[in-house]
Coordinates of C-alpha atoms and ligand atoms in Angstrom, one line a residue:
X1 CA 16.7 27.2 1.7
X2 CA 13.2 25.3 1.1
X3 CA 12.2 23.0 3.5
X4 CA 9.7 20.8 3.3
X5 CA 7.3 18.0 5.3
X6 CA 8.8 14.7 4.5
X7 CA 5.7 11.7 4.8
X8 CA 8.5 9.1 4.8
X9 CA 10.7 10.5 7.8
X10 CA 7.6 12.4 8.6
X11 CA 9.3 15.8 9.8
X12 CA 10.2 18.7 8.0
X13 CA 13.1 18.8 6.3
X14 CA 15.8 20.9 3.7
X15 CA 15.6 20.4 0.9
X16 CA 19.3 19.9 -0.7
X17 CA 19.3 19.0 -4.5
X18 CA 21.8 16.2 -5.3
X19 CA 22.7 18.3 -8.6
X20 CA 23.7 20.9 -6.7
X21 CA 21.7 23.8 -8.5
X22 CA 19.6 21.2 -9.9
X23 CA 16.0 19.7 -8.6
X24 CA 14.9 17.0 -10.1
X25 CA 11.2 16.5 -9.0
X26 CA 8.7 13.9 -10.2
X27 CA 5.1 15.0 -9.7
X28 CA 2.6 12.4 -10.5
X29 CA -0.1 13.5 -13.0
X30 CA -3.4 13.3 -14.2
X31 CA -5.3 10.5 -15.6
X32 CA -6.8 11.6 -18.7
X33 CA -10.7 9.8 -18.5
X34 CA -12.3 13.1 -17.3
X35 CA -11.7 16.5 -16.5
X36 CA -9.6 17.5 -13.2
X37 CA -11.3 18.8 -10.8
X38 CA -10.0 22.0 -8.7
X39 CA -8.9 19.3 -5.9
X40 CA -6.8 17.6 -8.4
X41 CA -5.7 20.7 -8.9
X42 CA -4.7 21.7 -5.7
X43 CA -2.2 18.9 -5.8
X44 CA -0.4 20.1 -9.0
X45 CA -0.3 23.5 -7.6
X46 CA 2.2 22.1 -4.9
X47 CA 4.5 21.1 -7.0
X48 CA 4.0 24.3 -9.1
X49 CA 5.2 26.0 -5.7
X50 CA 7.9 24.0 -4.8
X51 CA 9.1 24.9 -8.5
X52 CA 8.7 28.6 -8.4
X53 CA 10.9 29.1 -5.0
X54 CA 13.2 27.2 -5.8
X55 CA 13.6 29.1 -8.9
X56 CA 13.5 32.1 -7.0
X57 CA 16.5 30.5 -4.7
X58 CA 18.2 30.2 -8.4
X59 CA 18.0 26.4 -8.4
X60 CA 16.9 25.2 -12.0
X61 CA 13.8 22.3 -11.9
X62 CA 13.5 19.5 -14.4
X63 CA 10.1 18.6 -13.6
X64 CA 8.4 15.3 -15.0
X65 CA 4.8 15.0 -14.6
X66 CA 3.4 11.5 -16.6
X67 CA 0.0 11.4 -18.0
X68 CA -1.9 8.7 -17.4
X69 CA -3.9 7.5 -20.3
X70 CA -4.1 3.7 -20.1
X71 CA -3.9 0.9 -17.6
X72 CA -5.3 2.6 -14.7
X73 CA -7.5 0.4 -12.6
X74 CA -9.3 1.2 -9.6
X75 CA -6.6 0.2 -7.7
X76 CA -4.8 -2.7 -8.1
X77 CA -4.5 -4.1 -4.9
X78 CA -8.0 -4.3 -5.0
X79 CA -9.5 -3.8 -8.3
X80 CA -11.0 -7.4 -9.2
X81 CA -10.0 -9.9 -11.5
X82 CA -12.0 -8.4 -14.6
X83 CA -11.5 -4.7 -13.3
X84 CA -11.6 -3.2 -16.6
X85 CA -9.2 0.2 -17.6
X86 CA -10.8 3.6 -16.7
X87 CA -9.8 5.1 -20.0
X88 CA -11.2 2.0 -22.1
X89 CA -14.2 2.3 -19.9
X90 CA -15.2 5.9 -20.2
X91 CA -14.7 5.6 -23.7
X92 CA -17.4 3.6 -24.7
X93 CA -19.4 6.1 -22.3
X94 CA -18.6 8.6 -24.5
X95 CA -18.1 7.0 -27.6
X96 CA -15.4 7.7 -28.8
X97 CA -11.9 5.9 -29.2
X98 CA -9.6 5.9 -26.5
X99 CA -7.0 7.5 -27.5
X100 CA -9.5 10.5 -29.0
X101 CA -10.8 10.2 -25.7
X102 CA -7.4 10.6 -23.4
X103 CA -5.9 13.3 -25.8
X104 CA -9.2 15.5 -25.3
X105 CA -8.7 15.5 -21.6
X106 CA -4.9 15.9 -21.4
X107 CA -5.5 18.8 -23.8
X108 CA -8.6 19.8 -20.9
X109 CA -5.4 19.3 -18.3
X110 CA -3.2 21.3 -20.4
X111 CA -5.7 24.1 -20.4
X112 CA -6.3 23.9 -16.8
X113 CA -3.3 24.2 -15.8
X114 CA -1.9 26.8 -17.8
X115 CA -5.2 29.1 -16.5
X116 CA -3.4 28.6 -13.4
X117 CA 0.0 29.4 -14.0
X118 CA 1.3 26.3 -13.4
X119 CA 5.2 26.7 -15.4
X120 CA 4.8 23.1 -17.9
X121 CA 6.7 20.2 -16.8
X122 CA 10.1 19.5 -18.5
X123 CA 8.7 15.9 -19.4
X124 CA 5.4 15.0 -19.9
X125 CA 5.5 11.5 -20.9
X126 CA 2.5 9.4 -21.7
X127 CA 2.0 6.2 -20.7
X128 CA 0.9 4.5 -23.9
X129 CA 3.9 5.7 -25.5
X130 CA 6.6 4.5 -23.1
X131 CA 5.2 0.7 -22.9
X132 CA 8.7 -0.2 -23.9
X133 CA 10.5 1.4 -21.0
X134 CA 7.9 0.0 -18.4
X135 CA 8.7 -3.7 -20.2
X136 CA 12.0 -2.8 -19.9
X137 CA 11.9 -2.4 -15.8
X138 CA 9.5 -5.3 -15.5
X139 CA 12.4 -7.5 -17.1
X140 CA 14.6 -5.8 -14.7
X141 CA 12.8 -6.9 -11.5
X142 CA 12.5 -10.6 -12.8
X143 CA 16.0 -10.5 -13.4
X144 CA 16.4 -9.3 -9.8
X145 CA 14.4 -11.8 -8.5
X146 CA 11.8 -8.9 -7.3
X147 CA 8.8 -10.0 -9.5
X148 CA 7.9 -13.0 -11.3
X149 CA 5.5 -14.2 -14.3
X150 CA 2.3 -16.1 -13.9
X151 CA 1.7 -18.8 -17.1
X152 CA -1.2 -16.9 -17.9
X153 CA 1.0 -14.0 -18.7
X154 CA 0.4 -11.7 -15.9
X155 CA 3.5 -10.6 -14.1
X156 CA 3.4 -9.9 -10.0
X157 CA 6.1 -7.7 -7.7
X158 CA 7.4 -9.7 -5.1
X159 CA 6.6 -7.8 -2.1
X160 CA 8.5 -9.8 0.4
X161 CA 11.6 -9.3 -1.8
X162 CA 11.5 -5.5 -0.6
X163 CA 11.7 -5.6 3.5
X164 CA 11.1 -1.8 3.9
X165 CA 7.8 -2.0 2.4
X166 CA 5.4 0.6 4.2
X167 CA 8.0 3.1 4.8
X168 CA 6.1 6.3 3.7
X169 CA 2.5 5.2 4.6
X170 CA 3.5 3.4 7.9
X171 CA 1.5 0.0 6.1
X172 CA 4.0 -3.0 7.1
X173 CA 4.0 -5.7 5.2
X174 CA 3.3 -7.8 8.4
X175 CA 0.2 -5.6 9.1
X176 CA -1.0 -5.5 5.4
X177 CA -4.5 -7.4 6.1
X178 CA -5.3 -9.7 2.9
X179 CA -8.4 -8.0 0.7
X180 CA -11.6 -9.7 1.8
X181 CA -13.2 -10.9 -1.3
X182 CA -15.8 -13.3 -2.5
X183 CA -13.3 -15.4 -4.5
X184 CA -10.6 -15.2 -2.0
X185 CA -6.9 -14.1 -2.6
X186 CA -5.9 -14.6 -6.5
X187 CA -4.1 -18.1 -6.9
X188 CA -1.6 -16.2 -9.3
X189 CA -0.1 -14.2 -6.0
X190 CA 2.4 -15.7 -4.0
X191 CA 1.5 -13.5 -0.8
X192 CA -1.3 -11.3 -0.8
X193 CA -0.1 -7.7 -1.3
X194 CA 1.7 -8.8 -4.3
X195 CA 0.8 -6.5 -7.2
X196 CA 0.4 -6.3 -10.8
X197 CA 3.3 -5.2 -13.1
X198 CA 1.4 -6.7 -16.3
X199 CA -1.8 -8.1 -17.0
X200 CA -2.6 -10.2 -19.6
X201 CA -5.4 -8.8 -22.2
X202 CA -6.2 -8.4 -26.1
X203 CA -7.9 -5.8 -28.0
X204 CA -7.5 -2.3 -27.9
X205 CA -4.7 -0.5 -25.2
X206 CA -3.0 -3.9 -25.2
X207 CA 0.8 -4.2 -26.6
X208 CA 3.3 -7.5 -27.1
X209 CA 5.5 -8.2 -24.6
X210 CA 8.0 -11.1 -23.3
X211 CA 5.0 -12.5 -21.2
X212 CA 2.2 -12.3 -23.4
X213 CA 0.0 -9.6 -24.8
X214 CA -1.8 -7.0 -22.2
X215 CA -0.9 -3.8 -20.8
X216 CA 1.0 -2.8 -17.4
X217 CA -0.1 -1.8 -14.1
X218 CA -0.4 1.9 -13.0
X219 CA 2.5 1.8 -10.5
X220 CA 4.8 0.8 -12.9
X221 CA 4.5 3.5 -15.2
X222 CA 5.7 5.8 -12.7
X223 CA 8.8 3.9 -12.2
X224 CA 9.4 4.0 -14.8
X225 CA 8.8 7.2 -16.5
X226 CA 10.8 8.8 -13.5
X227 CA 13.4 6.9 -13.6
X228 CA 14.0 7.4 -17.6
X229 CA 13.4 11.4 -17.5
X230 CA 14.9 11.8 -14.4
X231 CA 17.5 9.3 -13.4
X232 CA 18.3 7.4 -10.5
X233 CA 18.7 10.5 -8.2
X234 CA 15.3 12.0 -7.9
X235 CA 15.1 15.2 -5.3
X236 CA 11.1 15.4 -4.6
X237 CA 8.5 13.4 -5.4
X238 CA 4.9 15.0 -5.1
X239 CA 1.3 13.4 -5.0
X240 CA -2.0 14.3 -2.8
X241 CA -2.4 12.3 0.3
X242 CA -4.2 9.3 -1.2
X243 CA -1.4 8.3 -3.2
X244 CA 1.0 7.6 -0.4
X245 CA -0.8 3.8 -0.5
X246 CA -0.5 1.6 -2.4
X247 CA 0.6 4.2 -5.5
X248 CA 3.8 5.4 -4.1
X249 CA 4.5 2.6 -1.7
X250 CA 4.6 0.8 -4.6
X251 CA 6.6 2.9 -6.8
X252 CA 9.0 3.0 -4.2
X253 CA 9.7 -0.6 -4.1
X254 CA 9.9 -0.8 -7.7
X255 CA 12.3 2.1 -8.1
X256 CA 14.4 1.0 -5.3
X257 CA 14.7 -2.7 -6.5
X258 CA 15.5 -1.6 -9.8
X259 CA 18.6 0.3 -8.8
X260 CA 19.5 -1.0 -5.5
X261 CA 19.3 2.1 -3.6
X262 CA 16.6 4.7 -2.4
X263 CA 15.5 7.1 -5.6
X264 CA 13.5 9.7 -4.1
X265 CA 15.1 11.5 -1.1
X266 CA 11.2 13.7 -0.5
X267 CA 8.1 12.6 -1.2
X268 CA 5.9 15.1 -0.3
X269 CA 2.5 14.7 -0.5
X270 CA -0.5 17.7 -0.9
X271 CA -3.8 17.2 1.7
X272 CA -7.2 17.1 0.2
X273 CA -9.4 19.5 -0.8
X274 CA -13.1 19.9 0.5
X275 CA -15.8 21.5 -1.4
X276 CA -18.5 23.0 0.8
X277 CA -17.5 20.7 3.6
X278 CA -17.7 17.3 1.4
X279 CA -14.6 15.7 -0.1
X280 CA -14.2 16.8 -3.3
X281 CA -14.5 13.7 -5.5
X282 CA -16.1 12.0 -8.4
X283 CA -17.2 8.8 -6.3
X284 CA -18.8 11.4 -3.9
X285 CA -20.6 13.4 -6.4
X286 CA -19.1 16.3 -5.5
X287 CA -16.4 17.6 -8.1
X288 CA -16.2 21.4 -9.0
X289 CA -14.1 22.1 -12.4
X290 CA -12.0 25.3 -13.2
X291 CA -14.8 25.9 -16.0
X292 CA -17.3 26.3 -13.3
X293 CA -15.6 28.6 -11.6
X294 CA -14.9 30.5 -14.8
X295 CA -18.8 29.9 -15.8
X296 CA -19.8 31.6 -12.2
X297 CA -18.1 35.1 -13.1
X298 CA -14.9 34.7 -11.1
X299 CA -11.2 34.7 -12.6
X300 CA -9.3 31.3 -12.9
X301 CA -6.3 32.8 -10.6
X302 CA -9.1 33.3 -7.9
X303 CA -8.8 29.4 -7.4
X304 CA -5.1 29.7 -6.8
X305 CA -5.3 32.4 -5.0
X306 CA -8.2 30.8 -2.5
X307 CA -5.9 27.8 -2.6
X308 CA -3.2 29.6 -1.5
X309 CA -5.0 30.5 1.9
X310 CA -4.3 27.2 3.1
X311 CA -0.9 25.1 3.7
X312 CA -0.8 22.4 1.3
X313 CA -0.1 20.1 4.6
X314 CA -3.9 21.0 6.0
X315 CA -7.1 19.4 5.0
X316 CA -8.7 22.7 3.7
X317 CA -12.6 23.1 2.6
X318 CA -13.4 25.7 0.0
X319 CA -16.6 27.5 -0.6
X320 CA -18.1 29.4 -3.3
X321 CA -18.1 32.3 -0.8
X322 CA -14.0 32.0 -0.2
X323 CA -13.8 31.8 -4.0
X324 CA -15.8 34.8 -4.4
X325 CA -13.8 36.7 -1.6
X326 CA -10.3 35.5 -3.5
X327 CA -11.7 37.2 -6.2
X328 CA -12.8 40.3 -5.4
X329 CA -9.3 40.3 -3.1
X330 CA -7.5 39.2 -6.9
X331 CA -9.3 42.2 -8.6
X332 CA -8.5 44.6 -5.6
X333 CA -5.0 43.7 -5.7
X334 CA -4.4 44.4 -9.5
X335 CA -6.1 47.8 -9.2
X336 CA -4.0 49.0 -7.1
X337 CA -1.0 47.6 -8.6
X338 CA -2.4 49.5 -11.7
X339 CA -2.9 52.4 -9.7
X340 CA 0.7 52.4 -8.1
X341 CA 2.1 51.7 -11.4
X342 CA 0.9 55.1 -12.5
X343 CA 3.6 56.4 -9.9
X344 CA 7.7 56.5 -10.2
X345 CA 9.2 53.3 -9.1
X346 CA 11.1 53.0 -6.2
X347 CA 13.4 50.0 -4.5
X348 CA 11.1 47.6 -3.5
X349 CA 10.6 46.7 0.4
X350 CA 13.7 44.0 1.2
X351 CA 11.8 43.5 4.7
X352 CA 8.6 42.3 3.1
X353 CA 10.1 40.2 0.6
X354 CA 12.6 38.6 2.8
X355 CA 9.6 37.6 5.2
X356 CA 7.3 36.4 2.1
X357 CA 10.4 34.2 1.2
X358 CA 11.3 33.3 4.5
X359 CA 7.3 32.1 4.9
X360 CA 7.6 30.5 1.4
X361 CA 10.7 28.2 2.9
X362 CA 9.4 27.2 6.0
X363 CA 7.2 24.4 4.3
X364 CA 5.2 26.9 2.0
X365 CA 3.6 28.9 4.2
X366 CA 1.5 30.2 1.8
X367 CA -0.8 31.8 4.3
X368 CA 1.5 33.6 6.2
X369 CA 3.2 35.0 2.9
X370 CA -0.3 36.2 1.8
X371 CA -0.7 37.9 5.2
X372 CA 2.7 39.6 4.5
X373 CA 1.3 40.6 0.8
X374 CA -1.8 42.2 3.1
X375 CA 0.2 43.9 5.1
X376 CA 2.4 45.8 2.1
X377 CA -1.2 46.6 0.5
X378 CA -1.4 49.0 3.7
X379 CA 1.5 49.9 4.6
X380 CA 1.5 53.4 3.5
X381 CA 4.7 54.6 4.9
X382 CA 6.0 53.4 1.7
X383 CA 5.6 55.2 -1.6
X384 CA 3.2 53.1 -4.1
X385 CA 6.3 52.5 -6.2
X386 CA 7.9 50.3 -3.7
X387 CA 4.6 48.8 -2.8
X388 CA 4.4 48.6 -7.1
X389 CA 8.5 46.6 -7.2
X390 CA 7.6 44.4 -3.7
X391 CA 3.9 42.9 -5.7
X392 CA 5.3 42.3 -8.8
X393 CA 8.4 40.6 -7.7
X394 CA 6.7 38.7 -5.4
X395 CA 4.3 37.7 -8.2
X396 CA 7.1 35.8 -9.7
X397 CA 6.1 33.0 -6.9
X398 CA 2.4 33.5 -6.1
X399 CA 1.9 33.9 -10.0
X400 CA -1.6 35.9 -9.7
X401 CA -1.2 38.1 -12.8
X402 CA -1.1 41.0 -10.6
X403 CA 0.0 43.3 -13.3
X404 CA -3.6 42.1 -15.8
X405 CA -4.0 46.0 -15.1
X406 CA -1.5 48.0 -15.5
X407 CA -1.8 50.5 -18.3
X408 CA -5.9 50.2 -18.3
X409 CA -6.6 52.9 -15.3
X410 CA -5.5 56.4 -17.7
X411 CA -6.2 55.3 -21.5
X412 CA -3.5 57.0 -22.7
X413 CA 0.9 56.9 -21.6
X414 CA 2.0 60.4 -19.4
X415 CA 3.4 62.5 -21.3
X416 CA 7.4 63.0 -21.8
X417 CA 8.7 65.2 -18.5
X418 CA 5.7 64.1 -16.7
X419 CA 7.6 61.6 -14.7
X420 CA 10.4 63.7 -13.8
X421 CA 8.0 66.4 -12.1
X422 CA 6.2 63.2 -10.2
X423 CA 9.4 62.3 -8.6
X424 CA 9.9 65.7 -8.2
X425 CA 6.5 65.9 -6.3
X426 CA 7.0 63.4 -4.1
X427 CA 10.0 64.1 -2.9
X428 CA 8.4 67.4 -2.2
X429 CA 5.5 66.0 -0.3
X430 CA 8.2 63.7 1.4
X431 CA 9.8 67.2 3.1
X432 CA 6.5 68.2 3.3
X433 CA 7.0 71.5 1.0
X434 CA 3.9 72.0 -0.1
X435 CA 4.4 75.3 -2.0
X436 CA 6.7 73.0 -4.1
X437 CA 4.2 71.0 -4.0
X438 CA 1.1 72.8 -5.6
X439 CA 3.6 74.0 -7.7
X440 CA 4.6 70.8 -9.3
X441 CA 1.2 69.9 -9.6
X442 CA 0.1 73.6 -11.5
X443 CA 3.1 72.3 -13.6
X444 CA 1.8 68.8 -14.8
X445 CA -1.7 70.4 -15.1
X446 CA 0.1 72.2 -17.7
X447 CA 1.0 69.2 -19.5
X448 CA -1.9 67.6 -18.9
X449 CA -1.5 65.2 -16.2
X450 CA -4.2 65.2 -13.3
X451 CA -2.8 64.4 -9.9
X452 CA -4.9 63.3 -7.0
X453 CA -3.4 62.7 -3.6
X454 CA -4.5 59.3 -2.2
X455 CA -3.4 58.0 1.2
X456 CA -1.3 55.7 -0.8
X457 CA 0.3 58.6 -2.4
X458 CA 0.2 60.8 -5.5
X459 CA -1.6 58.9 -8.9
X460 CA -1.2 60.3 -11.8
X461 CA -3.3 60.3 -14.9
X462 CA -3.8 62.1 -18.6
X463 CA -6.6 64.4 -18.3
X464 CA -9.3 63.3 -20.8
Ligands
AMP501 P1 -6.0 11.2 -10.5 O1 -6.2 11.9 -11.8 O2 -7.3 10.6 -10.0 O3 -4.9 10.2 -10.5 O4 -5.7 12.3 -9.4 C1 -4.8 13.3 -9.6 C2 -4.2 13.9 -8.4 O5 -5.2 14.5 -7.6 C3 -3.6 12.8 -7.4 O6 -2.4 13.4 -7.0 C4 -4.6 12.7 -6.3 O7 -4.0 12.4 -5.1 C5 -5.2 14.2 -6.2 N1 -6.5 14.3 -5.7 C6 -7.6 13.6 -5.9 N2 -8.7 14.1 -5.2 C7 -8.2 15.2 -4.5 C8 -8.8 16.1 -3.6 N3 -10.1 16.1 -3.3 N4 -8.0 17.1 -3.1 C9 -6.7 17.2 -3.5 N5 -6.1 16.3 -4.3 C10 -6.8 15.3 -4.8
ZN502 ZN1 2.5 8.1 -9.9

């Protein structure tokens, strides 16, 4: 069974679907004003994890991830009064309309993320076409008595009205310190770490509602977009680190007031990523994208791989020198899966899968499973056709590609009988009857089939 860190109760816990063999996991995604970079990435890969064990445990995932492509300010605890929309103001950097603008990077995302094997979300909802189901919840929480409306159409969350505020990020309400700014705490609030659920605006991103005309606040969206694809019983909720506050903290009250009970048993969160010792991030100047990767030579699964070395949990710092070693270790990896390919098959190693699995559990120990993965590479008490099974079922989780090669070593299929005398071979070499042996091999010389013995074991190709 998968466990996992939990921030909230902060300790590692099981993960127990409330559907039984269902997961329902909300992951939040990307907004769409630029490209993610291969730290954003990082954090979808988690989820993209969690997915493929539990799949592997024969749990089915419904998986929503939103895209973000209007509303998003800074952050809107602290974004000022005239903070304008990240989306709305990249496009006029660019020049071109917003919405050309958000669809060219979710398509960007899209791409990304499918060059990393991350299986698509079941929902992938985007905000500026689910306005209705945010002014839905908003209506809700008034109704509730958890928000209220300003007269200038702007529409707050009652913080107070939610006493376990700060549960996951461990910020009280009493210890929230009110932003320092030059013109003071807005007027509209009625306590300081109350936050936008709508804010009043005209022109372009901006839709009709009960309260006026304007568009909603980031946190809301996720609330609601969760809570409509998903229901009110949600089993994991995923994020990096700097989401736990204010994004989820907030989500959380929303969600909660809304239904009266606690909608996300897990949130899990994914650490950051460093590049060359720097946080990776576009306020810091250092961002690397999965096209620069791609335009220095190396594979995209080389940044999953590399990724991979780390527990999500851990800060980790990546380098161009780790990225080229995952590489060469990515290419390494498939050869020799094309090479063992070239032998009979054989019942794959139960002890290395059940430790890669039993790794994979304990909170994704991703480097541990990749030692185990290491560790089969040499273990050459077992024939290549085991070692062959044990990669490319455990490939159904890591998701590496590790058979890109097979079938490209010998250019052309054995021929028919060829395989019969392998098996025949080895089981020869096995008892260590080498007349038999030499034999065998005069025999597939006859057909046409080269054999050279490796320390991994016979391989097999079509004389040219
Ligand atoms: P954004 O598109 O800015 O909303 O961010 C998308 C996701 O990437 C969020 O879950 C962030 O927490 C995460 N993220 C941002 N920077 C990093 C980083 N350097 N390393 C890992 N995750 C990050
Ligand atoms: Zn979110």
């Amino acid at each position: 069974m998968l466990r996992l860190y939990d921030t909230r109760s902060r300790q590692v816990e099981p993960i127990l679907p409330a559907g039984g063999r269902l997961l329902r996991m909300y992951s939040c995604g990307p907004t769409v004003y630029r490209h993610a970079h291969i730290g954003n990435l990082r954090s979808y890969l988690l989820s993209d994890l969690i997915r493929r064990v539990c799949e592997r445990r024969r749990v089915r995932v419904e998986v929503s991830q939103n895209i973000t492509d209007v509303g998003h300010l800074a952050d809107d605890t602290d974004a000022d009064l005239s903070g304008e929309d990240k989306v709305l103001a990249q496009s006029r950097r660019e020049g071109r309309s917003p919405f050309e603008l958000a669809r060219f990077y979710e398509d960007a995302f899209r791409a990304d993320a499918a060059a990393l094997n991350f299986r698509p979300p079941e929902h992938m909802p985007r905000a500026s076409e689910t306005i209705d189901l945010m002014i839905e919840l908003i209506a809700k929480l008034i109704e509730k008595g958890h928000a209220y409306a300003d007269p200038d159409g702007s529409v707050y969350f009652d913080a107070i009205s939610f006493p376990t505020y700060g549960e996951i990020s461990g910020n009280r309400l009493d210890r929230l310190q009110p932003a320092h700014r030059i013109e003071g705490i807005d007027p509209r609030k009625r306590f300081h770490a109350d936050w936008a659920l709508w804010k009043p605006a005209t022109g372009e991103m901006t839709w009709d509602a009960p309260w006026g005309r304007g568009f909603p606040g980031w946190h809301i969206e996720c609330s609601a977009m969760s809570l409509h694809f998903l229901g009110e019983r949600i089993d994991v909720h995923t994020g990096g680190i700097d989401l736990r506050f204010p994004h989820h903290e907030d989500e959380r009250a929303q969600s909660n007031a809304a239904t009266g009970h606690d909608v996300v048993a897990h949130w899990v969160h994914g650490e950051h990523l460093l590049f060359e010792g720097r946080k990776m991030a576009k306020s810091t100047g250092n961002v690397v994208l999965l096209s620069d990767v791609v335009a220095a030579g190396l594979d995209p699964l080389a940044v999953r791989l590399a990724l991979m070395e780390h527990r999500h949990r851990h800060q980790m710092n990546l380098t161009w020198d780790t990225l080229r070693a995952a590489d060469k270790t990515l290419r390494r990896w498939r050869t020799r899966v094309a090479e063992w390919a070239e032998t009979p098959s054989r019942p794959l190693s139960t002890d290395h899968v059940t430790r890669v699995e039993a790794a994979l559990d304990d909170d994704l120990d991703t480097p541990l499973a990749l030692r185990v993965m290491r560790e089969l590479e040499r273990a050459e008490s077992l024939p290549p056709g085991a070692r062959l099974e044990t990669f490319l079922h455990l490939d159904q989780v890591l998701a590496l590609d590790l058979s890109a090669e097979i079938g490209k070593l010998g250019a052309a299929p054995l021929p028919a009988g060829a395989s019969a005398l392998l098996e025949e071979r080895e089981r020869a070499r096995a008892a260590r009857d080498w007349t038999a042996s030499d034999r065998l091999r005069g025999e597939l010389a006859a057909l046409g089939v080269r054999v050279t013995d490796t320390p991994e074991g016979q391989v097999a190709a079509p004389e040219r």
